[in-house]
Short mmCIF file of C-alpha atoms in Angstrom, two decimals:
data_model
loop_
_atom_site.label_atom_id
_atom_site.label_comp_id
_atom_site.label_asym_id
_atom_site.label_seq_id
_atom_site.Cartn_x
_atom_site.Cartn_y
_atom_site.Cartn_z
CA MET O 24 0.67 30.03 -29.41
CA SER O 25 2.32 26.64 -29.66
CA LYS O 26 0.64 23.47 -28.51
CA ILE O 27 1.93 20.92 -26.02
CA LEU O 28 2.36 17.27 -26.98
CA ILE O 29 2.48 14.45 -24.43
CA ALA O 30 3.86 11.45 -26.31
CA TYR O 31 4.39 8.24 -24.40
CA TYR O 32 5.04 4.54 -24.64
CA SER O 33 3.50 2.40 -21.90
CA ARG O 34 3.12 -1.32 -21.26
CA LYS O 35 -0.08 -2.65 -19.77
CA GLY O 36 -0.54 -6.28 -18.80
CA GLN O 37 2.17 -8.21 -16.95
CA ASN O 38 4.67 -5.85 -15.33
CA TYR O 39 7.30 -6.09 -12.61
CA VAL O 40 5.97 -4.20 -9.59
CA ASN O 41 7.79 -4.09 -6.25
CA GLY O 42 9.43 -7.47 -6.78
CA ALA O 43 6.40 -9.31 -8.16
CA ILE O 44 4.74 -9.77 -11.53
CA LYS O 45 1.35 -8.03 -11.60
CA ASN O 46 -1.23 -7.52 -14.29
CA LEU O 47 -1.84 -3.82 -14.97
CA VAL O 48 -5.01 -2.69 -16.74
CA LYS O 49 -3.19 0.52 -17.72
CA GLY O 50 0.56 0.92 -17.96
CA ASN O 51 2.32 3.11 -15.40
CA THR O 52 3.65 5.57 -17.97
CA ALA O 53 0.15 6.07 -19.41
CA VAL O 54 -1.06 6.89 -15.89
CA VAL O 55 1.65 9.55 -15.50
CA ALA O 56 0.95 10.96 -19.00
CA GLU O 57 -2.70 11.44 -18.04
CA ILE O 58 -1.71 13.16 -14.79
CA ILE O 59 0.50 15.56 -16.77
CA GLN O 60 -2.37 16.28 -19.16
CA LYS O 61 -4.69 17.09 -16.25
CA PHE O 62 -2.24 19.74 -15.03
CA ILE O 63 -1.16 21.35 -18.31
CA GLY O 64 -3.57 20.22 -21.02
CA GLY O 65 -1.90 19.24 -24.26
CA GLU O 66 -2.50 16.46 -26.72
CA LEU O 67 -1.87 12.85 -25.69
CA PHE O 68 -0.22 10.59 -28.26
CA GLU O 69 0.44 6.95 -27.50
CA ILE O 70 3.55 5.46 -29.10
CA ASP O 71 2.39 1.96 -29.97
CA THR O 72 4.06 -0.80 -31.95
CA VAL O 73 2.52 -2.69 -34.85
CA LYS O 74 3.77 -5.96 -33.41
CA ASP O 75 2.72 -6.45 -29.80
CA TYR O 76 5.27 -7.55 -27.26
CA PRO O 77 4.62 -10.97 -25.70
CA ALA O 78 1.98 -10.87 -22.97
CA ASP O 79 4.24 -12.83 -20.61
CA TYR O 80 6.52 -10.43 -18.71
CA THR O 81 9.64 -12.62 -18.90
CA GLU O 82 9.19 -13.21 -22.64
CA CYS O 83 8.64 -9.49 -23.16
CA THR O 84 11.88 -8.63 -21.38
CA GLN O 85 13.77 -11.13 -23.54
CA VAL O 86 12.38 -9.60 -26.74
CA ALA O 87 13.05 -6.07 -25.49
CA LYS O 88 16.64 -6.93 -24.56
CA VAL O 89 17.31 -8.35 -28.05
CA GLU O 90 15.81 -5.18 -29.59
CA ILE O 91 18.17 -3.03 -27.55
CA GLN O 92 21.20 -5.18 -28.42
CA GLN O 93 20.31 -5.06 -32.12
CA LYS O 94 19.31 -1.38 -32.00
CA SER O 95 15.97 -2.37 -33.53
CA ARG O 96 13.41 0.19 -34.56
CA PRO O 97 9.99 -1.44 -34.20
CA GLU O 98 7.36 -0.20 -36.62
CA LEU O 99 4.74 2.04 -35.04
CA LYS O 100 0.98 1.86 -35.60
CA ASN O 101 0.53 5.62 -35.99
CA TYR O 102 2.44 8.81 -36.46
CA LEU O 103 1.49 12.43 -36.08
CA ALA O 104 1.35 14.31 -39.39
CA SER O 105 3.89 16.82 -38.07
CA LEU O 106 5.44 18.31 -34.95
CA ASP O 107 5.39 21.82 -36.41
CA ASP O 108 2.71 23.13 -34.04
CA TYR O 109 4.42 21.81 -30.92
CA ASN O 110 7.29 23.54 -29.15
CA LYS O 111 7.09 21.55 -25.90
CA ILE O 112 7.06 17.77 -26.04
CA PHE O 113 6.62 15.74 -22.89
CA LEU O 114 8.08 12.33 -23.69
CA GLY O 115 7.16 9.38 -21.47
CA TYR O 116 8.50 5.85 -21.31
CA PRO O 117 9.42 3.04 -18.95
CA VAL O 118 13.15 2.61 -18.40
CA TRP O 119 14.32 -0.69 -19.87
CA TRP O 120 18.00 -1.46 -19.24
CA SER O 121 18.74 2.21 -18.57
CA ILE O 122 17.11 3.57 -21.77
CA PRO O 123 13.65 3.99 -23.30
CA PRO O 124 12.12 1.09 -25.24
CA MET O 125 13.19 0.96 -28.88
CA ALA O 126 9.71 2.09 -29.99
CA VAL O 127 10.57 5.49 -28.49
CA SER O 128 13.70 5.58 -30.67
CA THR O 129 11.53 4.90 -33.72
CA PHE O 130 9.31 7.81 -32.73
CA LEU O 131 12.20 10.21 -32.07
CA GLU O 132 14.00 9.38 -35.32
CA HIS O 133 10.84 9.92 -37.38
CA TYR O 134 10.63 13.65 -36.68
CA ASP O 135 12.81 16.75 -36.72
CA PHE O 136 13.08 17.98 -33.15
CA SER O 137 15.19 21.04 -34.00
CA GLY O 138 14.31 23.91 -31.70
CA LYS O 139 11.87 21.81 -29.66
CA LYS O 140 11.99 21.36 -25.90
CA ILE O 141 11.72 17.75 -24.78
CA PHE O 142 10.65 17.07 -21.20
CA PRO O 143 11.36 13.38 -20.47
CA PHE O 144 9.35 11.52 -17.85
CA ALA O 145 9.91 7.90 -17.01
CA THR O 146 8.55 5.14 -14.87
CA HIS O 147 10.92 2.60 -13.40
CA GLU O 148 11.29 -0.09 -10.77
CA GLY O 149 14.51 1.15 -9.24
CA SER O 150 16.74 2.58 -11.98
CA GLY O 151 15.45 6.14 -12.01
CA LEU O 152 16.05 7.80 -15.37
CA GLY O 153 19.11 5.60 -15.96
CA GLY O 154 20.95 6.80 -19.04
CA SER O 155 17.77 7.79 -20.86
CA ILE O 156 18.37 11.56 -20.89
CA ASN O 157 21.75 11.22 -22.62
CA TYR O 158 20.25 8.62 -24.95
CA ILE O 159 17.53 11.09 -26.04
CA LYS O 160 20.11 13.87 -26.44
CA LYS O 161 22.10 11.68 -28.86
CA ILE O 162 19.04 10.94 -30.98
CA CYS O 163 17.78 14.55 -30.91
CA PRO O 164 20.92 16.71 -30.84
CA GLU O 165 19.07 19.80 -32.13
CA ALA O 166 16.45 19.66 -29.39
CA GLU O 167 16.75 21.09 -25.92
CA VAL O 168 16.34 18.10 -23.61
CA MET O 169 15.22 19.35 -20.23
CA ASP O 170 15.51 17.85 -16.75
CA GLY O 171 13.46 14.70 -16.51
CA LEU O 172 11.09 13.18 -14.02
CA ALA O 173 11.47 9.62 -12.75
CA ILE O 174 8.54 8.01 -10.95
CA HIS O 175 8.68 4.59 -9.36
CA GLY O 176 6.16 2.58 -11.37
CA ALA O 177 4.38 1.20 -8.35
CA GLU O 178 3.72 4.79 -7.24
CA ALA O 179 2.57 6.17 -10.61
CA ALA O 180 -1.11 6.43 -9.66
CA GLN O 181 -0.18 8.43 -6.55
CA GLY O 182 2.32 10.62 -8.42
CA ALA O 183 0.25 13.79 -8.82
CA VAL O 184 2.20 15.79 -6.21
CA GLN O 185 5.53 14.75 -7.69
CA VAL O 186 4.32 15.55 -11.22
CA GLU O 187 2.94 18.94 -10.19
CA ARG O 188 6.23 19.86 -8.48
CA TRP O 189 8.20 18.86 -11.62
CA LEU O 190 5.89 20.80 -13.94
CA LYS O 191 6.34 24.14 -12.15
CA GLY O 192 7.92 26.60 -14.56
CA LYS O 193 7.73 24.28 -17.55
CA ILE O 194 4.60 25.71 -19.16
#
């Protein structure tokens, strides 16, 4: 039987929440990843960059925007040895300018996703999934990218019902 992987990138600290900058102890996407794990089990894997983004929200957005424009691939702290044992990968990220952060691109390009099912889930502050599904499909053309879940970041901690509804039939 194949295992389930829940890989995610999440930003704690200063975040934009309902029109204001707030300090989050745990990033919204991490909260949703943990909710998913409670429902379906699976292994959690945090996608984390070697170089931290600036703590200041505005500075972070400026750095992230430059990374997107330059199609940067930030170096990651850790990688899984292989994806061979996983056939279902739940991939979480915040939506930054309609796509996942570039660290997620680094993660996706590191592995062969042929024959894998990717279930994207994203947190956002108004953009929904944006263009992230098509973006993932371009990076992983041999994977089956399934319908995604978008959760408003400010509502992540209360997202269990929405997550449970989305998960039906996926495991």
